[in-house]
mmCIF file of C-alpha atoms in Angstrom:
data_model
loop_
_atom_site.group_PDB
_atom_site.id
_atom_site.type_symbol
_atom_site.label_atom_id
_atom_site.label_comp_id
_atom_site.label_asym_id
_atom_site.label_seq_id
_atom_site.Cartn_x
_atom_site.Cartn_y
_atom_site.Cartn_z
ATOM 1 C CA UNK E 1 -16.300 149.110 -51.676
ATOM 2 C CA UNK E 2 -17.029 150.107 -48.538
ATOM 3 C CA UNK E 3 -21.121 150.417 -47.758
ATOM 4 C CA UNK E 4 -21.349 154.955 -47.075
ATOM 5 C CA UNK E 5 -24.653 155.767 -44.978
ATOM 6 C CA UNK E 6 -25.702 159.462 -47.312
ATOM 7 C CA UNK E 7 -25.998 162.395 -44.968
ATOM 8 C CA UNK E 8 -27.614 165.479 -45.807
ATOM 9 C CA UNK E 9 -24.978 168.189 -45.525
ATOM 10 C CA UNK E 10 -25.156 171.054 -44.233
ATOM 11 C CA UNK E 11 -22.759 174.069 -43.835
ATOM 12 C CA UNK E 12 -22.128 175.223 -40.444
ATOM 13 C CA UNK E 13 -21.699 178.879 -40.808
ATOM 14 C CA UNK E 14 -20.133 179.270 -37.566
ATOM 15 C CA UNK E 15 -18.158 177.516 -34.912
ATOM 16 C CA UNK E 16 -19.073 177.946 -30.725
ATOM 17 C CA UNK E 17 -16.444 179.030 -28.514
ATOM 18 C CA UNK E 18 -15.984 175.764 -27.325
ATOM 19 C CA UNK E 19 -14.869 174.431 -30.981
ATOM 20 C CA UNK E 20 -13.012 177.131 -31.505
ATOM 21 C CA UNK E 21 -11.142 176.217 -28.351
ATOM 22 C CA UNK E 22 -10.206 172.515 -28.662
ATOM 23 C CA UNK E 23 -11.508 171.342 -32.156
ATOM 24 C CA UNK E 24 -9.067 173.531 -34.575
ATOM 25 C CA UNK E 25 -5.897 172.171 -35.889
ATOM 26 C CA UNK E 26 -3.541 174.895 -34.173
ATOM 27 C CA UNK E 27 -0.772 174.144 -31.722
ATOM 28 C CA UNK E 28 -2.291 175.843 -29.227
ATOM 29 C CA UNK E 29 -5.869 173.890 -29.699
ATOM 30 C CA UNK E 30 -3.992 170.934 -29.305
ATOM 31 C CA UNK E 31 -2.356 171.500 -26.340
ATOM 32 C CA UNK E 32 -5.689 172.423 -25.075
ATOM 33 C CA UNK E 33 -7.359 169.588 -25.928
ATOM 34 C CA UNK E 34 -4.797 167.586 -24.421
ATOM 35 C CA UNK E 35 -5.188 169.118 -21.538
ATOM 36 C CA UNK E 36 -8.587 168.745 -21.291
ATOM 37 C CA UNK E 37 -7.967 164.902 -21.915
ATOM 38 C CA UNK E 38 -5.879 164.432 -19.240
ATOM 39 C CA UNK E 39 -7.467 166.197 -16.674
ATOM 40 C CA UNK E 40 -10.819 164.016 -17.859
ATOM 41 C CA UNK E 41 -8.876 160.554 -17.345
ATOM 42 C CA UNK E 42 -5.972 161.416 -14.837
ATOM 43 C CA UNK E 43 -3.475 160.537 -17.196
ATOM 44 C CA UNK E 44 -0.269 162.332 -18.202
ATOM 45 C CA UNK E 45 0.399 162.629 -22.174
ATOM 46 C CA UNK E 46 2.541 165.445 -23.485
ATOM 47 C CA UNK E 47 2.403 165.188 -27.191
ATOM 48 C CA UNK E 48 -0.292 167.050 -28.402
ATOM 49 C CA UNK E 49 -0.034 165.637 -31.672
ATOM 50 C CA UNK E 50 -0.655 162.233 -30.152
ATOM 51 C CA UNK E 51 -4.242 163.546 -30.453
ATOM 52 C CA UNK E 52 -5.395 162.048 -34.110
ATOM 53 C CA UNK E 53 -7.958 164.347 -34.722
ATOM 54 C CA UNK E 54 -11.142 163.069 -36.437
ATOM 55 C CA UNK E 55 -14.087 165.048 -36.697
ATOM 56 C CA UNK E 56 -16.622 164.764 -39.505
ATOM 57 C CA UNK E 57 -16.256 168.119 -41.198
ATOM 58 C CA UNK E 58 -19.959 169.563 -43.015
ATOM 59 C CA UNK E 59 -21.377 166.222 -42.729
ATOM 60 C CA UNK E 60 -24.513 166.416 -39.810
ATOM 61 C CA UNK E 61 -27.905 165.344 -39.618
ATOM 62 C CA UNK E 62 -30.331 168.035 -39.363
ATOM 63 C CA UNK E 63 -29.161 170.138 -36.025
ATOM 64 C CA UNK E 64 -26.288 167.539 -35.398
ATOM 65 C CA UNK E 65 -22.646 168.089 -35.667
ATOM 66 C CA UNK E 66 -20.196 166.471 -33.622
ATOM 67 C CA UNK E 67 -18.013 169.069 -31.889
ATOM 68 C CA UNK E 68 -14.496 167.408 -31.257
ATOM 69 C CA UNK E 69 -13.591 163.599 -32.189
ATOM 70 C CA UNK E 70 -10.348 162.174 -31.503
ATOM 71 C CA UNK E 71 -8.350 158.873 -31.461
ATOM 72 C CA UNK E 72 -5.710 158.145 -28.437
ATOM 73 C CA UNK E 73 -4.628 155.358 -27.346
ATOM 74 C CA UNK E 74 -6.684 152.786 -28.872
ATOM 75 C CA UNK E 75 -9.669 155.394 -27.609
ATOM 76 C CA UNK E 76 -11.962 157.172 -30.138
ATOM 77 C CA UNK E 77 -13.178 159.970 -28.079
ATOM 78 C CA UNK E 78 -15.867 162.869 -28.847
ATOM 79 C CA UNK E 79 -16.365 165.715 -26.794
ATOM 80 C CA UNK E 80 -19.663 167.936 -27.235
ATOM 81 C CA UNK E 81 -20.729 170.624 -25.813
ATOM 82 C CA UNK E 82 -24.737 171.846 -24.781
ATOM 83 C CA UNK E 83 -25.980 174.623 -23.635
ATOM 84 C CA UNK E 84 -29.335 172.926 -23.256
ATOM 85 C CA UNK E 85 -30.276 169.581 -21.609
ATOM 86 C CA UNK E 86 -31.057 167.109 -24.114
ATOM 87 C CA UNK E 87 -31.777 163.348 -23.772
ATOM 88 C CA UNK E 88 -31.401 161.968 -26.822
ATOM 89 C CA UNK E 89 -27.493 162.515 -26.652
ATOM 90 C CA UNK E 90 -27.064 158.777 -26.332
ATOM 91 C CA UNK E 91 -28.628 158.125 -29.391
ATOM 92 C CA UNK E 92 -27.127 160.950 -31.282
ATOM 93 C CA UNK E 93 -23.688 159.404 -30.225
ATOM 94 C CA UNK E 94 -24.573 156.508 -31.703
ATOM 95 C CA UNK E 95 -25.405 158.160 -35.063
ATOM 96 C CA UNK E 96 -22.389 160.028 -34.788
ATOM 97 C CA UNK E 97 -20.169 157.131 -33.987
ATOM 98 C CA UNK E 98 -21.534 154.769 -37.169
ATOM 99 C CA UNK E 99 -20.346 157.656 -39.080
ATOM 100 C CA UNK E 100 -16.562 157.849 -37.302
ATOM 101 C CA UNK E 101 -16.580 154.194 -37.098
ATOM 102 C CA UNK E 102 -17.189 154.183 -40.672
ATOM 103 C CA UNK E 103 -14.522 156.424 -41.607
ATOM 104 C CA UNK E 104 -12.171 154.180 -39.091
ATOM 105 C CA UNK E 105 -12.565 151.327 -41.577
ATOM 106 C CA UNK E 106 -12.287 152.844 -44.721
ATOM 107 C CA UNK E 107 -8.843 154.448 -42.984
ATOM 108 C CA UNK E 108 -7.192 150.891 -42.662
ATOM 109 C CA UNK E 109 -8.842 149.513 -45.706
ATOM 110 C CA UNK E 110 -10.769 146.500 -44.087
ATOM 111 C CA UNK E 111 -14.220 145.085 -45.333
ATOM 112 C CA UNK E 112 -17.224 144.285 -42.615
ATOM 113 C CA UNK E 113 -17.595 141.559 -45.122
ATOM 114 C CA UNK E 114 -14.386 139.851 -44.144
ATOM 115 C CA UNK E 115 -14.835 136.839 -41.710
ATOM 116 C CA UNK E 116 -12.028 138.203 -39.316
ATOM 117 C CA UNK E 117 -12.756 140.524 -36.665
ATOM 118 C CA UNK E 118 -11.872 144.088 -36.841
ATOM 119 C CA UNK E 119 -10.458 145.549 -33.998
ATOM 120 C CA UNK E 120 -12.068 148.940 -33.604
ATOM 121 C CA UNK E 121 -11.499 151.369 -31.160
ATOM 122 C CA UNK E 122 -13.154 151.968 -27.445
ATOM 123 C CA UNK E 123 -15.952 154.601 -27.894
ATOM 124 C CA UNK E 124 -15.923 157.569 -25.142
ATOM 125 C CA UNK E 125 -18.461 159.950 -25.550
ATOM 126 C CA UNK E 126 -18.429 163.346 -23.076
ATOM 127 C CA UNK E 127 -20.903 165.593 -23.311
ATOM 128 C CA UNK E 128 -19.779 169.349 -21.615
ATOM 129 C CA UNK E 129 -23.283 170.785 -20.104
ATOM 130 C CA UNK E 130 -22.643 174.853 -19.503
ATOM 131 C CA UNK E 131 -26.955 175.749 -19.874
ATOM 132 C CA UNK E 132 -29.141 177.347 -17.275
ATOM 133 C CA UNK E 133 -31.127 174.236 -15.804
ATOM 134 C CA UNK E 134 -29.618 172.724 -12.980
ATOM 135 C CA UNK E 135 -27.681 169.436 -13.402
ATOM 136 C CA UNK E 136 -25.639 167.120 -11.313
ATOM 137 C CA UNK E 137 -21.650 167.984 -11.435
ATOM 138 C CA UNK E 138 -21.472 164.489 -13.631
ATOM 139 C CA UNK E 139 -24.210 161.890 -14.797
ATOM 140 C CA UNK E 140 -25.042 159.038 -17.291
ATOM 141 C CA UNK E 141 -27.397 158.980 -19.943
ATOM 142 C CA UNK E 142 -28.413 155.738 -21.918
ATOM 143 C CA UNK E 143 -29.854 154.747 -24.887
ATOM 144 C CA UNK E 144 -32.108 152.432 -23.542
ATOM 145 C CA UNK E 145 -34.197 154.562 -21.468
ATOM 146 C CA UNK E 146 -35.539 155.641 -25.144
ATOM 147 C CA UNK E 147 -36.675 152.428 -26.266
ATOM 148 C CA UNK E 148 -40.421 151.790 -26.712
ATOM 149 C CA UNK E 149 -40.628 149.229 -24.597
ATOM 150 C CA UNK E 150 -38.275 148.625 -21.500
ATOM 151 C CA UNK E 151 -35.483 146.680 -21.683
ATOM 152 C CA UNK E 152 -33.783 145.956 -18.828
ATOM 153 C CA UNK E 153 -31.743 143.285 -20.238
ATOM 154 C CA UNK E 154 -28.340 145.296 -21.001
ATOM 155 C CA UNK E 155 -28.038 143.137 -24.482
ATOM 156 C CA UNK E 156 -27.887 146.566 -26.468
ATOM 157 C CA UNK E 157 -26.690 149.746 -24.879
ATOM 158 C CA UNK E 158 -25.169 153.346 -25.683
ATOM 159 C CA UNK E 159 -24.178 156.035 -23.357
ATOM 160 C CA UNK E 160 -23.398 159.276 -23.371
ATOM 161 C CA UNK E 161 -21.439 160.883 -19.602
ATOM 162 C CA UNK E 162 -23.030 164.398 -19.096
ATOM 163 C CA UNK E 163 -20.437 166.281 -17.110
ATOM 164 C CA UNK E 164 -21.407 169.869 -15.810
ATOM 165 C CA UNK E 165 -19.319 172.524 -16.844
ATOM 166 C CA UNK E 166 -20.760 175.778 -15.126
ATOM 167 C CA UNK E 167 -19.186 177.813 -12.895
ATOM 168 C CA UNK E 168 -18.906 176.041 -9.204
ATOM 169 C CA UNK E 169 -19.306 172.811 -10.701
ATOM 170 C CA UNK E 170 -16.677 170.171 -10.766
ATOM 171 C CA UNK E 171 -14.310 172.680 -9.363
ATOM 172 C CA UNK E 172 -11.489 169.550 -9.243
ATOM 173 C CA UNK E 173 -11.828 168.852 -13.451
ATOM 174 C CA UNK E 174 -11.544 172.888 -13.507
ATOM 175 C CA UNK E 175 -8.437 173.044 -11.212
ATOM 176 C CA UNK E 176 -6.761 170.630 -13.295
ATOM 177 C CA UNK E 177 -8.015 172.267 -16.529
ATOM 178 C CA UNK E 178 -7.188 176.100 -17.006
ATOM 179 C CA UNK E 179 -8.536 176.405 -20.138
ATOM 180 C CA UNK E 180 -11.568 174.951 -19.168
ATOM 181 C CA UNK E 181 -11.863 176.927 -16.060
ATOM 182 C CA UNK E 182 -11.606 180.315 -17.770
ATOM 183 C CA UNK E 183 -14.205 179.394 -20.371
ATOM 184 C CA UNK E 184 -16.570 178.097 -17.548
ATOM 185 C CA UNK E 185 -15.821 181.476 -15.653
ATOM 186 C CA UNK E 186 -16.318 183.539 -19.391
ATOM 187 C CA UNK E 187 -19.780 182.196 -20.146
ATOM 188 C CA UNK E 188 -20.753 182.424 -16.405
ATOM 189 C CA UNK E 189 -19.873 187.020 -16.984
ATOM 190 C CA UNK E 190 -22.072 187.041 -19.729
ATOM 191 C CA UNK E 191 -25.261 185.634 -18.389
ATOM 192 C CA UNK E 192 -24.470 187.172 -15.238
ATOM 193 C CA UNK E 193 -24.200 190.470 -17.044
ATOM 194 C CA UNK E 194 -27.833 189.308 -19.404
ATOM 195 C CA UNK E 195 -29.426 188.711 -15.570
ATOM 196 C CA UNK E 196 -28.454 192.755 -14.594
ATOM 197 C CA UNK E 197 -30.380 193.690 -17.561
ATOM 198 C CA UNK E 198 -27.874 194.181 -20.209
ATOM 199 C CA UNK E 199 -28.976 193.167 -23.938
ATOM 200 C CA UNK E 200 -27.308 190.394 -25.548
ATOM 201 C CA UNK E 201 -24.635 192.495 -27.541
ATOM 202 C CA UNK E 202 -23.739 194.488 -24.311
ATOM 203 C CA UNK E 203 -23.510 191.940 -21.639
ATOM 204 C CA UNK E 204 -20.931 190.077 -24.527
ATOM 205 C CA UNK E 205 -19.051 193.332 -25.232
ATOM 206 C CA UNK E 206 -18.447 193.575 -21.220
ATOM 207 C CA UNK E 207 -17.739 190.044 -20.891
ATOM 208 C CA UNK E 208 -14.926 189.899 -23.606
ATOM 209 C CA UNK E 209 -13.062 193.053 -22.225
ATOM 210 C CA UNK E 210 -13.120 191.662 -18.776
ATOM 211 C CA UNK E 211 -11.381 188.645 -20.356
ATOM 212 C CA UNK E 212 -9.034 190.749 -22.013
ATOM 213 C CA UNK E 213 -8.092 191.938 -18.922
ATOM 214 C CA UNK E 214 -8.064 189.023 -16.730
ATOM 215 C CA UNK E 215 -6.040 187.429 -19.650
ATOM 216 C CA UNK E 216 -8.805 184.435 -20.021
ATOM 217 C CA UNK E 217 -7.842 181.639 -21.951
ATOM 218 C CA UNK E 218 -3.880 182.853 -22.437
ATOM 219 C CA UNK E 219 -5.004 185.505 -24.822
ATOM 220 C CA UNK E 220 -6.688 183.845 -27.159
ATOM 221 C CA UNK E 221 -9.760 186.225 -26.660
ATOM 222 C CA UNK E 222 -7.852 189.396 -26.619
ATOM 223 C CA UNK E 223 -5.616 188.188 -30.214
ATOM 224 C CA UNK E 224 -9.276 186.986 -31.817
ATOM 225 C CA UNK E 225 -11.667 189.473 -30.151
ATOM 226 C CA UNK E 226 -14.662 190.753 -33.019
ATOM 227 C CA UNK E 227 -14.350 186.887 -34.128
ATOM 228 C CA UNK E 228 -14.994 185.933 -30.283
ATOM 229 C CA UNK E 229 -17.646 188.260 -30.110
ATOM 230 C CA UNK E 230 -19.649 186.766 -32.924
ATOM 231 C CA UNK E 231 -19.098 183.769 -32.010
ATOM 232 C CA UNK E 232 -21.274 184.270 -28.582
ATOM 233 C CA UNK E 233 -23.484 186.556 -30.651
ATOM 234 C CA UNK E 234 -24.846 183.380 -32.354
ATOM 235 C CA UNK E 235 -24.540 180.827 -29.877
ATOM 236 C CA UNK E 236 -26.531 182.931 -27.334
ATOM 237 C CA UNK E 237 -29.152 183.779 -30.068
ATOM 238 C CA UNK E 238 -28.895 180.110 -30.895
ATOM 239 C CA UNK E 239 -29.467 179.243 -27.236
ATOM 240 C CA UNK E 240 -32.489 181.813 -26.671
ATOM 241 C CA UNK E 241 -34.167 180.572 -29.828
ATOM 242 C CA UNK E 242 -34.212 176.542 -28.242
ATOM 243 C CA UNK E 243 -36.063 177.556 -25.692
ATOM 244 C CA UNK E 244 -38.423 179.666 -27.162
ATOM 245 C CA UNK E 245 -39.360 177.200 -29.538
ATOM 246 C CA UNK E 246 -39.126 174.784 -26.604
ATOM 247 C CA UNK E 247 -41.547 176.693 -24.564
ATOM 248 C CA UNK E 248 -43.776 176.584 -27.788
ATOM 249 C CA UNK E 249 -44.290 173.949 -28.334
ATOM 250 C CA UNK E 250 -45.439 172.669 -24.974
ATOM 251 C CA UNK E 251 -47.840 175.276 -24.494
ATOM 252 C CA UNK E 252 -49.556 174.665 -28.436
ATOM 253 C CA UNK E 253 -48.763 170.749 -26.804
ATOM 254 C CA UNK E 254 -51.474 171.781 -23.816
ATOM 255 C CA UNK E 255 -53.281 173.746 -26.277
ATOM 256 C CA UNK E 256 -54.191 170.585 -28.564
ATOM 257 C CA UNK E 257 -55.140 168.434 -25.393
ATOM 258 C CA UNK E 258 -57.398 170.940 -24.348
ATOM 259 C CA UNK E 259 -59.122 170.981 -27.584
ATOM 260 C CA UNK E 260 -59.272 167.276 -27.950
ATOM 261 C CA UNK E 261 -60.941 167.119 -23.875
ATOM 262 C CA UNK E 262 -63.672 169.798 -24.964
ATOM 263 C CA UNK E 263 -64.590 168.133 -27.955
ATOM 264 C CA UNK E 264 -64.893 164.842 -25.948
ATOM 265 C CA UNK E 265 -66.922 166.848 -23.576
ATOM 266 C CA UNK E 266 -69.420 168.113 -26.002
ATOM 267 C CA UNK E 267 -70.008 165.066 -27.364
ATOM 268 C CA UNK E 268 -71.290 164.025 -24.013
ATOM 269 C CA UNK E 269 -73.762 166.923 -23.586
ATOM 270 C CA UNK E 270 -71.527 168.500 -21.171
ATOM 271 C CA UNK E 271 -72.112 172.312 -20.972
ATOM 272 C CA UNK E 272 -69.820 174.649 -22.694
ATOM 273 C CA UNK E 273 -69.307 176.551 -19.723
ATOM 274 C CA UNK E 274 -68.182 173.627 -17.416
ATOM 275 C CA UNK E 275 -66.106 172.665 -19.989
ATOM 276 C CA UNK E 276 -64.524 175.797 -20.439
ATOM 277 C CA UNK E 277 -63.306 176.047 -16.832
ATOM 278 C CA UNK E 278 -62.357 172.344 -16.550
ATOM 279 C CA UNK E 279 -60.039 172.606 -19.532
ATOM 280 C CA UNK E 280 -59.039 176.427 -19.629
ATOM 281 C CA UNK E 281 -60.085 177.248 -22.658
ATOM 282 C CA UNK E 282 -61.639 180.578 -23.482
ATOM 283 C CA UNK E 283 -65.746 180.123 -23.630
ATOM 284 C CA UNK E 284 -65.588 181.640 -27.010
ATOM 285 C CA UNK E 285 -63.102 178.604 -27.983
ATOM 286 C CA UNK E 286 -65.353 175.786 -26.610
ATOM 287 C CA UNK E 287 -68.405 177.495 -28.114
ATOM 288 C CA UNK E 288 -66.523 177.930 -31.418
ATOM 289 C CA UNK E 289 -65.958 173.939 -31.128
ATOM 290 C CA UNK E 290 -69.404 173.338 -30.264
ATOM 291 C CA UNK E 291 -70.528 175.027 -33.820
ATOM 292 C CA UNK E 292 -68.421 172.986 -35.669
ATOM 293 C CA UNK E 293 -69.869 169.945 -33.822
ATOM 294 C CA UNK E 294 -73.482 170.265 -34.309
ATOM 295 C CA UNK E 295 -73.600 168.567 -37.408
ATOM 296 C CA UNK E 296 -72.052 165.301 -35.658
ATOM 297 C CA UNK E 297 -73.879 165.712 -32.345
#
């Protein structure tokens, strides 16, 4: 039997826009996803059900979930999309991968044990950037820049290609891709419309009936509106939430430095005052700290 690496699952209780536009088994996700394929790698398929879809359904690691996995052409390609920039997407490729590549050899029955080499095949791993921090149009992220200590020696790598998905970026993958286009131009109305002032549920509501009426993504919002709508309710909720937890954490990060400087201050007979305005920290904090130390000073 086949060694299984146990996942915690977790129910996703809903899918993003972007799932919802090339990760579902419909005819018409297929042909999107096709088309998003080809445009990617300048080829010219026209079967959508060429596309052997593979995604890991309810199986993620904390926070992780692989949006869209497919086999083609001796290819086993995964598409993600973040609205945040994140650098560990090379190693959460490779987590996600093991798991496909698992699944791959259970599929045609082989053994790792077995003394002949499986054929497995090429990993291509695309990660669709649409968030608010400015990116290059397309860029490479690798696993070894994550590594404890450098290694420069190329014997172990992963990588994940970042492409930029926002509006006026990569305006020739956009041309080629309609879809792809009008969900780049749909996401770009609603933070446009946040930006004027709008609350969240407002600057969505607007958003979606413009795309009703500029017929965005061949209908699909104006058949599937409320379910659109909470969809972007969510993700943008989802979205705001990263980065307040983000921001956070590096201020109680600066916070815990500060404290650790003024303690090594006081030990040293520096005065509370001083330290106060080298480290900005409230007097009362430092002088609070110095209390605490008296018994070790």
């Amino acid at each position: 039997m086949a060694n299984i690496i146990e996942t915690k699952p977790q129910t996703k209780i809903y899918d993003s826009l972007f799932i919802a536009i090339f990760g579902k088994d419909t005819k018409q996700s297929k042909q999107w996803r096709l088309d998003l394929y080809n445009a990617l790698n300048n080829t010219n398929y026209t079967d959508p059900d060429a596309l052997e879809v593979n995604t890991i359904e309810n199986v993620i690691f904390i926070n992780m979930y692989n949006d869209v996995s497919f086999l083609i052409d001796s290819q086993m390609t995964l598409y993600e999309q973040q609205s945040t920039t994140n650098a560990n997407m090379p190693l959460r490729g490779l987590m996600y991968f093991s798991q496909l590549y698992q699944q791959y050899i259970n599929d045609i029955d082989e053994e790792l044990t077995d003394s002949v080499l499986i054929k497995i095949p090429n990993p291509n791993f695309v990660v669709f950037y649409n968030g608010q921090t400015n990116r290059p149009d397309d860029y490479e992220l690798k696993l070894s820049d994550a590594f404890i200590n450098e290694d420069k020696s190329g014997r172990f790598e992963w990588t994940a290609r970042v492409i930029n998905i926002n509006a006026d970026h990569n305006e020739t993958l956009q041309k080629k891709c309609k879809v792809l286009y009008d969900y780049s131009r749909f996401i770009a109305r609603i933070r446009s419309n946040k930006k004027s002032g709008l609350p969240l549920n407002k600057a969505v509501d607007e958003a979606v009936e413009w795309a009703c009426k500029e017929n965005l993504l061949d209908g699909y919002i104006r058949s599937k509106k409320m379910e659109v709508r909470g969809m972007l309710l969510t993700e943008f909720d989802e979205e705001r939430f990263k980065r307040v937890v983000h921001r956070h954490g590096v201020q109680q990060g600066r916070e815990e430095k500060a404290i650790e400087d003024a303690i090594e201050f006081l030990k040293e007979k520096v005065a509370p005052e001083t330290i106060a305005k080298c480290v900005k920290l409230p007097i009362e904090k430092v002088l609070e700290l110095q209390r605490e130390l008296v018994p070790q000073i």
